[in-house]
PDB file of N, CA and C in Angstrom:
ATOM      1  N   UNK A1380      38.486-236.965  40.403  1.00 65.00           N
ATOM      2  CA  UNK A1380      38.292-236.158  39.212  1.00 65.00           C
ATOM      3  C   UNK A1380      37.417-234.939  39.512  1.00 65.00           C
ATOM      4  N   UNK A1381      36.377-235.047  40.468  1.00 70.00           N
ATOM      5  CA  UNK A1381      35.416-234.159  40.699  1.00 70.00           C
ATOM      6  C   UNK A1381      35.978-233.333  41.527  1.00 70.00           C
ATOM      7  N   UNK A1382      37.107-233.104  42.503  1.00 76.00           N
ATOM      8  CA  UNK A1382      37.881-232.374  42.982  1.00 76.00           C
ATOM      9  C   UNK A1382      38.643-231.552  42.155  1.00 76.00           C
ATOM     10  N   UNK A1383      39.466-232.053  40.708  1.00 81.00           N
ATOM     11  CA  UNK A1383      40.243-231.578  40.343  1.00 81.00           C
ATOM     12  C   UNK A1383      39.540-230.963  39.446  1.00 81.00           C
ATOM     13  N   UNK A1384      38.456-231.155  39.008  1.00 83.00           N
ATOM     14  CA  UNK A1384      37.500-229.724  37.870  1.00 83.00           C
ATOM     15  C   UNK A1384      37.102-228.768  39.033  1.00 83.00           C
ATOM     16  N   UNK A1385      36.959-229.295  40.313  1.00 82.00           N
ATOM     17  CA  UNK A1385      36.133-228.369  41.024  1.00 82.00           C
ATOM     18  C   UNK A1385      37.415-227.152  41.295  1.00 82.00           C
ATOM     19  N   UNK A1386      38.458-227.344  41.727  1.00 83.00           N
ATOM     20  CA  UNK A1386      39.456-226.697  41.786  1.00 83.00           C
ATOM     21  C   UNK A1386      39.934-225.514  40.640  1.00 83.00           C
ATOM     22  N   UNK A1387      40.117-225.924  39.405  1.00 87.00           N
ATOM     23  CA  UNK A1387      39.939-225.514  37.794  1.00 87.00           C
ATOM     24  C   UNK A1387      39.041-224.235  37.898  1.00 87.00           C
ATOM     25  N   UNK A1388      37.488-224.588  37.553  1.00 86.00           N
ATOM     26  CA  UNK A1388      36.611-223.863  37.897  1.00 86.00           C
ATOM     27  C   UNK A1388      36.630-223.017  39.005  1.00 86.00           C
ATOM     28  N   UNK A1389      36.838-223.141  39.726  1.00 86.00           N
ATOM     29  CA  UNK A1389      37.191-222.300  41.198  1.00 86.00           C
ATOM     30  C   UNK A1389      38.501-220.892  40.736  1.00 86.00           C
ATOM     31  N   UNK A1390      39.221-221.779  39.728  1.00 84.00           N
ATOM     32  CA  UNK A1390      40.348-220.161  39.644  1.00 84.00           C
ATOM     33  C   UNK A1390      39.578-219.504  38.739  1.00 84.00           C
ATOM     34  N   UNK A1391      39.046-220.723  37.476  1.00 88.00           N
ATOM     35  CA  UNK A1391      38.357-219.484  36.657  1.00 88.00           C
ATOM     36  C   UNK A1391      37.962-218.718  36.875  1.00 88.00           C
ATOM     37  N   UNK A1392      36.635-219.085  38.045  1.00 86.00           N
ATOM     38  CA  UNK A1392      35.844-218.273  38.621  1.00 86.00           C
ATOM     39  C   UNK A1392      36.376-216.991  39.159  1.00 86.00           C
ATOM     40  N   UNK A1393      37.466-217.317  39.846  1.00 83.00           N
ATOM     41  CA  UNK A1393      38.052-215.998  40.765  1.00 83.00           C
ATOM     42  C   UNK A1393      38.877-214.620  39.431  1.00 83.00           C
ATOM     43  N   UNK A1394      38.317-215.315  38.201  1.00 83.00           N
ATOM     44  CA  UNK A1394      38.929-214.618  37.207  1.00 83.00           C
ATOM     45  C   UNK A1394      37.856-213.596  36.841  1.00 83.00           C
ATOM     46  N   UNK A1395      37.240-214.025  37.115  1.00 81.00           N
ATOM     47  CA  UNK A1395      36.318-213.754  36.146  1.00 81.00           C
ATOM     48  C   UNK A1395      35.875-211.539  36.743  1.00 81.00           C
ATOM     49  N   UNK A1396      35.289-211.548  35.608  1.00 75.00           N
ATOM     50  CA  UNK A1396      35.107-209.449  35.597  1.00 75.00           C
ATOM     51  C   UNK A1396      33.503-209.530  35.772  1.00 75.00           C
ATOM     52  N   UNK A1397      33.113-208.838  36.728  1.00 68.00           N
ATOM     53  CA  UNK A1397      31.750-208.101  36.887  1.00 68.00           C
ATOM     54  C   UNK A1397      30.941-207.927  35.836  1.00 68.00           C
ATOM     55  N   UNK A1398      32.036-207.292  35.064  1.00 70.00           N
ATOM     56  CA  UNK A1398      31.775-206.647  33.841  1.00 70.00           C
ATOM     57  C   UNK A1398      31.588-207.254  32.185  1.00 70.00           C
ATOM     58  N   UNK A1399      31.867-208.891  32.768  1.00 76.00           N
ATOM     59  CA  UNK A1399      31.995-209.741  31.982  1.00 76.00           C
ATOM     60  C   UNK A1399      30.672-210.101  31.152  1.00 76.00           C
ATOM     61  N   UNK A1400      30.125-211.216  30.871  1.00 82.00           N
ATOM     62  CA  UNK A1400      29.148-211.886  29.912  1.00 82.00           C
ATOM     63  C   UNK A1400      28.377-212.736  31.098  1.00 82.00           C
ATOM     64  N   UNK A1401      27.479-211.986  31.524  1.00 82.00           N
ATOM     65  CA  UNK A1401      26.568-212.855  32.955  1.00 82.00           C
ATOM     66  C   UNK A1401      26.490-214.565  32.111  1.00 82.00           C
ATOM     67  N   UNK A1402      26.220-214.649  31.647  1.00 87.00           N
ATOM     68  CA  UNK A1402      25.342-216.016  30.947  1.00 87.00           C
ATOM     69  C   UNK A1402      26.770-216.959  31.334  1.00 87.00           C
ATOM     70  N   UNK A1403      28.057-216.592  30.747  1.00 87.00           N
ATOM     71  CA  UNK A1403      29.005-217.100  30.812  1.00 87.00           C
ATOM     72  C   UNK A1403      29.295-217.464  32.469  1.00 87.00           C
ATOM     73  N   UNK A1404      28.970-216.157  33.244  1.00 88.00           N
ATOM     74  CA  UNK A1404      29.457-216.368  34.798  1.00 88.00           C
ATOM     75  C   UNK A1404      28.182-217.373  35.100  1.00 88.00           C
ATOM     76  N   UNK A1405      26.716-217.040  34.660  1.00 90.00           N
ATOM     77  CA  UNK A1405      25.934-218.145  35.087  1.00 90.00           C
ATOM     78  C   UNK A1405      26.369-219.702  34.922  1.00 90.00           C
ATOM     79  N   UNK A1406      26.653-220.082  34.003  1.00 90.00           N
ATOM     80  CA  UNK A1406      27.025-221.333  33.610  1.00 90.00           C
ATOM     81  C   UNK A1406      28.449-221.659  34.250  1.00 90.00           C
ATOM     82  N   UNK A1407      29.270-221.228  34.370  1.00 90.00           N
ATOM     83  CA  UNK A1407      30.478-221.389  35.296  1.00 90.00           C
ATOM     84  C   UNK A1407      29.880-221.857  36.702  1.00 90.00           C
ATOM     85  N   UNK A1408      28.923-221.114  37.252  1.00 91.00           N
ATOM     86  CA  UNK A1408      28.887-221.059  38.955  1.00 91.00           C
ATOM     87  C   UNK A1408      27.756-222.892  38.663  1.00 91.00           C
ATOM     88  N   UNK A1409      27.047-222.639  37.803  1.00 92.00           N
ATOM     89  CA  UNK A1409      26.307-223.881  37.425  1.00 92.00           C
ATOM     90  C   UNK A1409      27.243-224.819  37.566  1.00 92.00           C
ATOM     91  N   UNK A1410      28.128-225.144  36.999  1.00 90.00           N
ATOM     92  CA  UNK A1410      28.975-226.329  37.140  1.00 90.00           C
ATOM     93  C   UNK A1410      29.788-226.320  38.113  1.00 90.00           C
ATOM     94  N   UNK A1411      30.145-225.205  38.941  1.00 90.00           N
ATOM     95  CA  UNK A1411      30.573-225.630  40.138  1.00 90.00           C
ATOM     96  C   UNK A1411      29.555-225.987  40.908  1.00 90.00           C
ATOM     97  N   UNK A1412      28.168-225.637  41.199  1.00 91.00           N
ATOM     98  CA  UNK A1412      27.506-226.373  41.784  1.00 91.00           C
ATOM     99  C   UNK A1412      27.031-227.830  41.470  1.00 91.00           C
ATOM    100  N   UNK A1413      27.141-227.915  40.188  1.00 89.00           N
ATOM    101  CA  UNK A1413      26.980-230.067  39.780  1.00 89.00           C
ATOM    102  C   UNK A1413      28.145-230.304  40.249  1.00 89.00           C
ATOM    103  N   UNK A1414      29.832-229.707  40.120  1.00 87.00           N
ATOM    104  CA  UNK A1414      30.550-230.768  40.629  1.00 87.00           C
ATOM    105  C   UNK A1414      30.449-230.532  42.579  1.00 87.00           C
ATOM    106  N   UNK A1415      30.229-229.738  42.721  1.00 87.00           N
ATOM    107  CA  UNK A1415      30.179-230.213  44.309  1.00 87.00           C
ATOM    108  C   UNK A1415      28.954-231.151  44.650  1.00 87.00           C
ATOM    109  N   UNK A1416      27.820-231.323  43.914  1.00 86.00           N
ATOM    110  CA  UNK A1416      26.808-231.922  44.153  1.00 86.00           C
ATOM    111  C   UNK A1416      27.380-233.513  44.103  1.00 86.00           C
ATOM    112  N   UNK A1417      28.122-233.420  42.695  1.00 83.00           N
ATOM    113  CA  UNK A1417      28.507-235.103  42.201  1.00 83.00           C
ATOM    114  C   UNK A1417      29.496-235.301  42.570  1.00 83.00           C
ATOM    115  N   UNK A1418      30.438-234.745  43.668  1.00 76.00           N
ATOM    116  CA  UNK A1418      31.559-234.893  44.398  1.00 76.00           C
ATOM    117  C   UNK A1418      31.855-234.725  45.306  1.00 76.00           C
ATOM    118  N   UNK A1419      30.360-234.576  46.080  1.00 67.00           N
ATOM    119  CA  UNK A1419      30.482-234.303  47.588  1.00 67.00           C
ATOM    120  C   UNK A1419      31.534-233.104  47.941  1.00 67.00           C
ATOM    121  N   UNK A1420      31.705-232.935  49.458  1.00 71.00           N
ATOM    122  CA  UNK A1420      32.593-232.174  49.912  1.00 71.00           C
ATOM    123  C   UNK A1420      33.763-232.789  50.563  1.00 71.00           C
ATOM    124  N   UNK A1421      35.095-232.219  50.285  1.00 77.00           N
ATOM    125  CA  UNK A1421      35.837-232.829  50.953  1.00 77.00           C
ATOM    126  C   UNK A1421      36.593-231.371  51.490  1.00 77.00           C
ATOM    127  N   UNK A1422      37.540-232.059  52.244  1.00 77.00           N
ATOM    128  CA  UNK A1422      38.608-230.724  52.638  1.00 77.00           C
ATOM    129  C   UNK A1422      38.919-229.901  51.517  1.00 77.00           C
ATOM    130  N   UNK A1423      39.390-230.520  50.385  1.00 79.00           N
ATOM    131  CA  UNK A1423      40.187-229.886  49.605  1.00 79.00           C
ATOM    132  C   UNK A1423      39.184-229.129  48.720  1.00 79.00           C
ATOM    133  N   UNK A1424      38.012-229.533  48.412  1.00 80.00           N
ATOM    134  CA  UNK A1424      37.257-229.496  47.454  1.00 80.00           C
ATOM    135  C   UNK A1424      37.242-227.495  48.240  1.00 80.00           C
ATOM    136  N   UNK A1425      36.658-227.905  49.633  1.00 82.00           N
ATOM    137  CA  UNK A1425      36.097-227.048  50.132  1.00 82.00           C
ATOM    138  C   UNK A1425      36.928-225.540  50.621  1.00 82.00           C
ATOM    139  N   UNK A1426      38.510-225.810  50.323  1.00 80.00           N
ATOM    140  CA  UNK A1426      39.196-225.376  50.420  1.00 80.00           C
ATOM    141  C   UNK A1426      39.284-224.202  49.296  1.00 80.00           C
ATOM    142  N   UNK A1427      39.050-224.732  48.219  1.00 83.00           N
ATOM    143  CA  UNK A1427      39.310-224.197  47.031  1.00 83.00           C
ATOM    144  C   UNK A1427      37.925-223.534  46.574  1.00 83.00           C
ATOM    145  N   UNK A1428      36.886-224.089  47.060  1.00 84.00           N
ATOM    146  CA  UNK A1428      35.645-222.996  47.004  1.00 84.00           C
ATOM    147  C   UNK A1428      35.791-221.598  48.198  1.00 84.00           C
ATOM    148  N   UNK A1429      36.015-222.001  49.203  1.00 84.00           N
ATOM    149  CA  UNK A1429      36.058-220.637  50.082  1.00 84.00           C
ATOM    150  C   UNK A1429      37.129-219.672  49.565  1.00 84.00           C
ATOM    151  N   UNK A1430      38.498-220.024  48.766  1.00 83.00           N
ATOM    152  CA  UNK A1430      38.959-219.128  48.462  1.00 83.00           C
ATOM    153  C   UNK A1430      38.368-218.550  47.125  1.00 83.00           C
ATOM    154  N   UNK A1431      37.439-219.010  46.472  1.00 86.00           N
ATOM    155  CA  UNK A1431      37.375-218.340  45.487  1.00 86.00           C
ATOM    156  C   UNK A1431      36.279-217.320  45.894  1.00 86.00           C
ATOM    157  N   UNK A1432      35.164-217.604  47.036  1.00 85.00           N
ATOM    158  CA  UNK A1432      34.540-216.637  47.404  1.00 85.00           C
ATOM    159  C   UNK A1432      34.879-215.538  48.341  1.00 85.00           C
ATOM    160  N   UNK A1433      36.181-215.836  48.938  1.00 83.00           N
ATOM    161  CA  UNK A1433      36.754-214.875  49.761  1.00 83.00           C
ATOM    162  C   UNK A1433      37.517-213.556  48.674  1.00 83.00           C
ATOM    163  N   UNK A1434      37.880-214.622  47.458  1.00 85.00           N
ATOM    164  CA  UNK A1434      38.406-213.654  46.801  1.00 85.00           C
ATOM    165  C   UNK A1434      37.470-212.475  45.925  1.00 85.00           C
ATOM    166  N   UNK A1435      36.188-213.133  45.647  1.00 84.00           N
ATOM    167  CA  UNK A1435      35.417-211.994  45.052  1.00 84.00           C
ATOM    168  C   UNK A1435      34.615-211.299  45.832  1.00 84.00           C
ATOM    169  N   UNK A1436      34.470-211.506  47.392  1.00 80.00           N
ATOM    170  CA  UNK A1436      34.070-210.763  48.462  1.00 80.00           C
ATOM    171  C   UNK A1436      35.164-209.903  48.443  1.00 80.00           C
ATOM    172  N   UNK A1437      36.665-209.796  48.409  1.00 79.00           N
ATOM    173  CA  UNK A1437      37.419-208.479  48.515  1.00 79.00           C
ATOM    174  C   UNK A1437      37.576-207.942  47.533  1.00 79.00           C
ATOM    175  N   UNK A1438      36.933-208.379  45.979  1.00 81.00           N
ATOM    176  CA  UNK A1438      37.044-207.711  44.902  1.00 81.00           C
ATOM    177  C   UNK A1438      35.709-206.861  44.914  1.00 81.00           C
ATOM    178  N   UNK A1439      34.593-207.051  45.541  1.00 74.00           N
ATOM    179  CA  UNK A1439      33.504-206.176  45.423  1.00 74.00           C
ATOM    180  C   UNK A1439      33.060-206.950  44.043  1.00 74.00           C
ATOM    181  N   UNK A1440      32.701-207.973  43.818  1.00 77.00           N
ATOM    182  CA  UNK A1440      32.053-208.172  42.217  1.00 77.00           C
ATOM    183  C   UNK A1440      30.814-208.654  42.767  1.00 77.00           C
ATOM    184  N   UNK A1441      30.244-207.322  43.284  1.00 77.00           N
ATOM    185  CA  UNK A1441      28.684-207.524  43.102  1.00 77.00           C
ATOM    186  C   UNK A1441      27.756-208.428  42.281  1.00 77.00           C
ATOM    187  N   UNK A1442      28.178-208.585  41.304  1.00 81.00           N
ATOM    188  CA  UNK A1442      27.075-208.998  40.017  1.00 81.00           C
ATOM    189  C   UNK A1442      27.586-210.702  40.747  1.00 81.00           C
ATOM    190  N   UNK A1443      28.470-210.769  41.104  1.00 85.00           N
ATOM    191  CA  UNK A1443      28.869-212.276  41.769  1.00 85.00           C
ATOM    192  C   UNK A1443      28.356-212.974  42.487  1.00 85.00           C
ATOM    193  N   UNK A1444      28.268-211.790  43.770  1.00 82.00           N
ATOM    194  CA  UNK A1444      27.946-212.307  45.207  1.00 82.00           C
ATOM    195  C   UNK A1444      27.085-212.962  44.995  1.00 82.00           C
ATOM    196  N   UNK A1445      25.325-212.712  44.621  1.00 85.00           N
ATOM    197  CA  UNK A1445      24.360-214.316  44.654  1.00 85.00           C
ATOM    198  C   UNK A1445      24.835-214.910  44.470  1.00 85.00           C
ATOM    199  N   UNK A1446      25.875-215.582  43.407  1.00 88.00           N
ATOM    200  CA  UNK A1446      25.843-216.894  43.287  1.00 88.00           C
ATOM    201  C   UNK A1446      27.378-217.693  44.390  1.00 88.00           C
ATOM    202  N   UNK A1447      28.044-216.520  45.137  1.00 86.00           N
ATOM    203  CA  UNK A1447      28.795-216.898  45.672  1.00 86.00           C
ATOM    204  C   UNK A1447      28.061-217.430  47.552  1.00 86.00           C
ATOM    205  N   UNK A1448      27.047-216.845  47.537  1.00 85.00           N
ATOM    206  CA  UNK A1448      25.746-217.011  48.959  1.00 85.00           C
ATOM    207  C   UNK A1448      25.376-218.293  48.532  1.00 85.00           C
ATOM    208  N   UNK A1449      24.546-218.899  47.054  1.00 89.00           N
ATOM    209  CA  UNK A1449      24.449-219.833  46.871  1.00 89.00           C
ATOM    210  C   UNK A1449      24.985-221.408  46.693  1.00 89.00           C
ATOM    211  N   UNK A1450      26.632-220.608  46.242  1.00 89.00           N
ATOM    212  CA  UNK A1450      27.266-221.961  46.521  1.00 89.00           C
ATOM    213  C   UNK A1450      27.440-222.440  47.929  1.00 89.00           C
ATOM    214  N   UNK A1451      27.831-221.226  49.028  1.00 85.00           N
ATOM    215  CA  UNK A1451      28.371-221.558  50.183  1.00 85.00           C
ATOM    216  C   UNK A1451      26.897-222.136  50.653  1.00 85.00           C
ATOM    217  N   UNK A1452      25.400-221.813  50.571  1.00 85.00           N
ATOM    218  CA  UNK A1452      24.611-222.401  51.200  1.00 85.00           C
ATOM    219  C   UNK A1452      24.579-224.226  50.695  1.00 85.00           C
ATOM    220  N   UNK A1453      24.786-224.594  49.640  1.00 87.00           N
ATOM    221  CA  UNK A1453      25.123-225.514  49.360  1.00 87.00           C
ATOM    222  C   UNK A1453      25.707-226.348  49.850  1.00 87.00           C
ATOM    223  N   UNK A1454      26.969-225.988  49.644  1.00 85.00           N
ATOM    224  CA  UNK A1454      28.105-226.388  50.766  1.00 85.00           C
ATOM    225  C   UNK A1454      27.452-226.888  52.107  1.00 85.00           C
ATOM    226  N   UNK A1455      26.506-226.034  52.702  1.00 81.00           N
ATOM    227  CA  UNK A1455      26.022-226.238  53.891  1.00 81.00           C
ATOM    228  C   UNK A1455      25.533-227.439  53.565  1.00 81.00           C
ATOM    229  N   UNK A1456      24.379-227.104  52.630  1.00 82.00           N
ATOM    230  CA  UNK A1456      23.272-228.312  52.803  1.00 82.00           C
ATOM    231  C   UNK A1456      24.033-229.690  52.397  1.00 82.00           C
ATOM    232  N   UNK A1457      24.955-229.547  52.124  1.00 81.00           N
ATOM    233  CA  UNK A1457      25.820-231.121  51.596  1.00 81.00           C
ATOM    234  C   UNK A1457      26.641-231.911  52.765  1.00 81.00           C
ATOM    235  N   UNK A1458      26.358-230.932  53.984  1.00 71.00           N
ATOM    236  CA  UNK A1458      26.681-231.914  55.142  1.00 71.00           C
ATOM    237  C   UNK A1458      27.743-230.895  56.235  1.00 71.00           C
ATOM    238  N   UNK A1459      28.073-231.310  57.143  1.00 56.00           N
ATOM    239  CA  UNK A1459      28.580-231.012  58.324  1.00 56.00           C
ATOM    240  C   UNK A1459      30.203-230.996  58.154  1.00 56.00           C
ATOM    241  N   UNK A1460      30.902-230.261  58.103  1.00 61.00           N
ATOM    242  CA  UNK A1460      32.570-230.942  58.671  1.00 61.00           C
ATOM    243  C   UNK A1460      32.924-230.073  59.633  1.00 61.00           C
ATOM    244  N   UNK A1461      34.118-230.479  59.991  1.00 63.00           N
ATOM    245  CA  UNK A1461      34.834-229.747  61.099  1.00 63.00           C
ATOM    246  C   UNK A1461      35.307-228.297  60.812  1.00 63.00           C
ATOM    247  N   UNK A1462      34.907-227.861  59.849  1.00 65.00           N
ATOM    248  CA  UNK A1462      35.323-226.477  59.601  1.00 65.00           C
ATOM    249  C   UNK A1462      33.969-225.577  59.928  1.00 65.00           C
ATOM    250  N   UNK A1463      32.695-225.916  60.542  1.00 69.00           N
ATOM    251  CA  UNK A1463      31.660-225.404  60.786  1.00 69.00           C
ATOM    252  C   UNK A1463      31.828-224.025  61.756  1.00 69.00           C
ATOM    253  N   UNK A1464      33.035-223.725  62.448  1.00 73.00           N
ATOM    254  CA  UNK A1464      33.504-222.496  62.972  1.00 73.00           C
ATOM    255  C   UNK A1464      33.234-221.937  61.769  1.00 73.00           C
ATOM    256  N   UNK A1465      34.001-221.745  60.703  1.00 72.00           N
ATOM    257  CA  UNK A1465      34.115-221.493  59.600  1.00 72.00           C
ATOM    258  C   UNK A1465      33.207-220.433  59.002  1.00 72.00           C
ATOM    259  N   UNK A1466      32.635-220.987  58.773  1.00 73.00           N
ATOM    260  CA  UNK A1466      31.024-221.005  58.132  1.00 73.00           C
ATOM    261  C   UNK A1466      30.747-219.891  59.420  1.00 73.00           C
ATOM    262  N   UNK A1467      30.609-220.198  60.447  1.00 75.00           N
ATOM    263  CA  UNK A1467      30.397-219.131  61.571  1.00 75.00           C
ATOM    264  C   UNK A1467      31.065-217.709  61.420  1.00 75.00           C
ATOM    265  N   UNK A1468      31.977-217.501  61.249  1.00 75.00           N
ATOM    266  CA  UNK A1468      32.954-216.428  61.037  1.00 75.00           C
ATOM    267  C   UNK A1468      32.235-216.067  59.572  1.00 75.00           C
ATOM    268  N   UNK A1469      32.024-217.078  58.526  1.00 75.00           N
ATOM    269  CA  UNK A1469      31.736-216.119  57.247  1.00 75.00           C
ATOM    270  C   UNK A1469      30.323-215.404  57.264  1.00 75.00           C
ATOM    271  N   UNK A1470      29.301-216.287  58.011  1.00 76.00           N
ATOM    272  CA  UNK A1470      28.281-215.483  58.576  1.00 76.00           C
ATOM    273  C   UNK A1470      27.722-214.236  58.524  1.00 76.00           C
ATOM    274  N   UNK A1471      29.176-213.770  59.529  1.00 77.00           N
ATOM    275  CA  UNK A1471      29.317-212.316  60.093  1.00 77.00           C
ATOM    276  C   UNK A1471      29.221-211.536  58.674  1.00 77.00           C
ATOM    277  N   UNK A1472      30.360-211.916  58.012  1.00 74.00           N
ATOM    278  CA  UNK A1472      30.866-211.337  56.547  1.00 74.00           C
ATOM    279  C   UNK A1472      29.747-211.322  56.022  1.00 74.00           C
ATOM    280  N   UNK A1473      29.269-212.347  55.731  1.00 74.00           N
ATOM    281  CA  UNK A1473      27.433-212.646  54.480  1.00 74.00           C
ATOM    282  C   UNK A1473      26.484-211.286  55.194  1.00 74.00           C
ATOM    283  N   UNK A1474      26.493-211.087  56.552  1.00 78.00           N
ATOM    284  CA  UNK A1474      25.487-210.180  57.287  1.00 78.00           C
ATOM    285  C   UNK A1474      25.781-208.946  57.424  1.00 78.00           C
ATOM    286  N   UNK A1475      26.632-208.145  56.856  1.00 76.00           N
ATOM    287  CA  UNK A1475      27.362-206.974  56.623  1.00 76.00           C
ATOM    288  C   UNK A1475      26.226-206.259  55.735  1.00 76.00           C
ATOM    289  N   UNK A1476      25.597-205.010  55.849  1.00 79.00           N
ATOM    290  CA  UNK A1476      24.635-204.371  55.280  1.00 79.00           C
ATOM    291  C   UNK A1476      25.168-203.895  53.815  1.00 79.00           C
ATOM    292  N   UNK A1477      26.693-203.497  53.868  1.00 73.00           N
ATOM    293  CA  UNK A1477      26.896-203.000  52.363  1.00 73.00           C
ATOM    294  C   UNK A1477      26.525-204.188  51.042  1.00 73.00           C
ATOM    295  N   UNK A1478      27.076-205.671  51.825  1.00 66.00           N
ATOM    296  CA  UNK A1478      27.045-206.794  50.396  1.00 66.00           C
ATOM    297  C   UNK A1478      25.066-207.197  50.323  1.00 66.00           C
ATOM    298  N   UNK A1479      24.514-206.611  50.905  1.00 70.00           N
ATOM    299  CA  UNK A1479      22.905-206.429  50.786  1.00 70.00           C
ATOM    300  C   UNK A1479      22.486-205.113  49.776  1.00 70.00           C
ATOM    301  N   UNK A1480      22.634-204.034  50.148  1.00 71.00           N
ATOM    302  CA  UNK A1480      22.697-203.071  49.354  1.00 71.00           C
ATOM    303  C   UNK A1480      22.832-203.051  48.117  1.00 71.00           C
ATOM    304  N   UNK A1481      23.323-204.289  47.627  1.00 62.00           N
ATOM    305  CA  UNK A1481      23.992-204.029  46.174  1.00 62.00           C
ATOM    306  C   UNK A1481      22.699-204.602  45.146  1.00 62.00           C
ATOM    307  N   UNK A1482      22.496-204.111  43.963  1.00 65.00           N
ATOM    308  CA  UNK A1482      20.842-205.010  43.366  1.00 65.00           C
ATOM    309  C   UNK A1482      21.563-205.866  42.772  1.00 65.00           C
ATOM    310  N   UNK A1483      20.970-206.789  42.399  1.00 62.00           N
ATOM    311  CA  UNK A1483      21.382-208.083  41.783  1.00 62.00           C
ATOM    312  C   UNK A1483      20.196-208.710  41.156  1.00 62.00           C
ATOM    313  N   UNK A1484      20.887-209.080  39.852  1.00 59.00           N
ATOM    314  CA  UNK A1484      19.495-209.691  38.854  1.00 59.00           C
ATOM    315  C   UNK A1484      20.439-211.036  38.258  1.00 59.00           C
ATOM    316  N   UNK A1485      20.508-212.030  39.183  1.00 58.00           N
ATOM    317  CA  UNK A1485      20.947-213.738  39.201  1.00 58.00           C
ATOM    318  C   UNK A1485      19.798-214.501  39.513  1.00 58.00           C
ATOM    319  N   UNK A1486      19.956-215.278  38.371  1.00 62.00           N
ATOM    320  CA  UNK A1486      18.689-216.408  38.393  1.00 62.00           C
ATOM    321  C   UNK A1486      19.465-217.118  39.495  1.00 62.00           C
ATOM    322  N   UNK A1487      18.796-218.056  40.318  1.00 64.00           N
ATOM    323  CA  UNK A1487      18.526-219.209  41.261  1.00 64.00           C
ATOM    324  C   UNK A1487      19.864-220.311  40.289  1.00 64.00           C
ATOM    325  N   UNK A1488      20.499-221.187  41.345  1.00 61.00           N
ATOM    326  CA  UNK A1488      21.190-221.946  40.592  1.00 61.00           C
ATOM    327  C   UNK A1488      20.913-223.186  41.381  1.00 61.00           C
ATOM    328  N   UNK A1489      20.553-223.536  42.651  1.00 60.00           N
ATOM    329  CA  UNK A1489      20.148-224.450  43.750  1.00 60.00           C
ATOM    330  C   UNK A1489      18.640-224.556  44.210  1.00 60.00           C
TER     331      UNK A1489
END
């Protein structure tokens, strides 16, 4: 069950506008972080989170990115899998000077 909301939430998310109602995007990224917390990580789970942050890394939705750094550190701290290349390669991406540049006023969600 905790896969299949996490998935749900994950398109919402990739729906969602910059330009939207922060409080609304806060509370969205909130519950994707309880269900990965209360559902561990699995392939699939984890599948469906990287695309939703890959997808608002090529949309530029600044007002996003914290909380898209925060889920993936999450992710980390919830354990090891074989996709840890992965995570290596997105790295690079997270360490890119333009997605720093951008100001951001996101409360902490982890």
């Amino acid at each position: 069950l905790a896969t299949q909301t996490l998935r749900s939430l994950a398109q919402v998310a990739c729906c969602l506008s910059p330009m939207g109602n922060p409080d609304y995007a806060h509370l969205l990224f909130g519950c994707i972080a309880l269900s990965l917390k209360a559902g561990g990580r699995s392939p699939e789970t984890e599948a469906a989170v990287l695309a939703m942050v890959e997808k608002l890394w090529v949309s530029q939705a600044e007002d996003l990115l914290p909380y898209c750094y925060q889920i993936l550190g999450l992710m980390l701290d919830l354990g090891a899998t074989e996709s840890i290349p992965l995570y290596a390669e997105l790295l690079q991406q997270v360490l890119a000077p333009q997605l720093w540049q951008a100001p951001g006023k996101v409360p902490g969600l982890v």
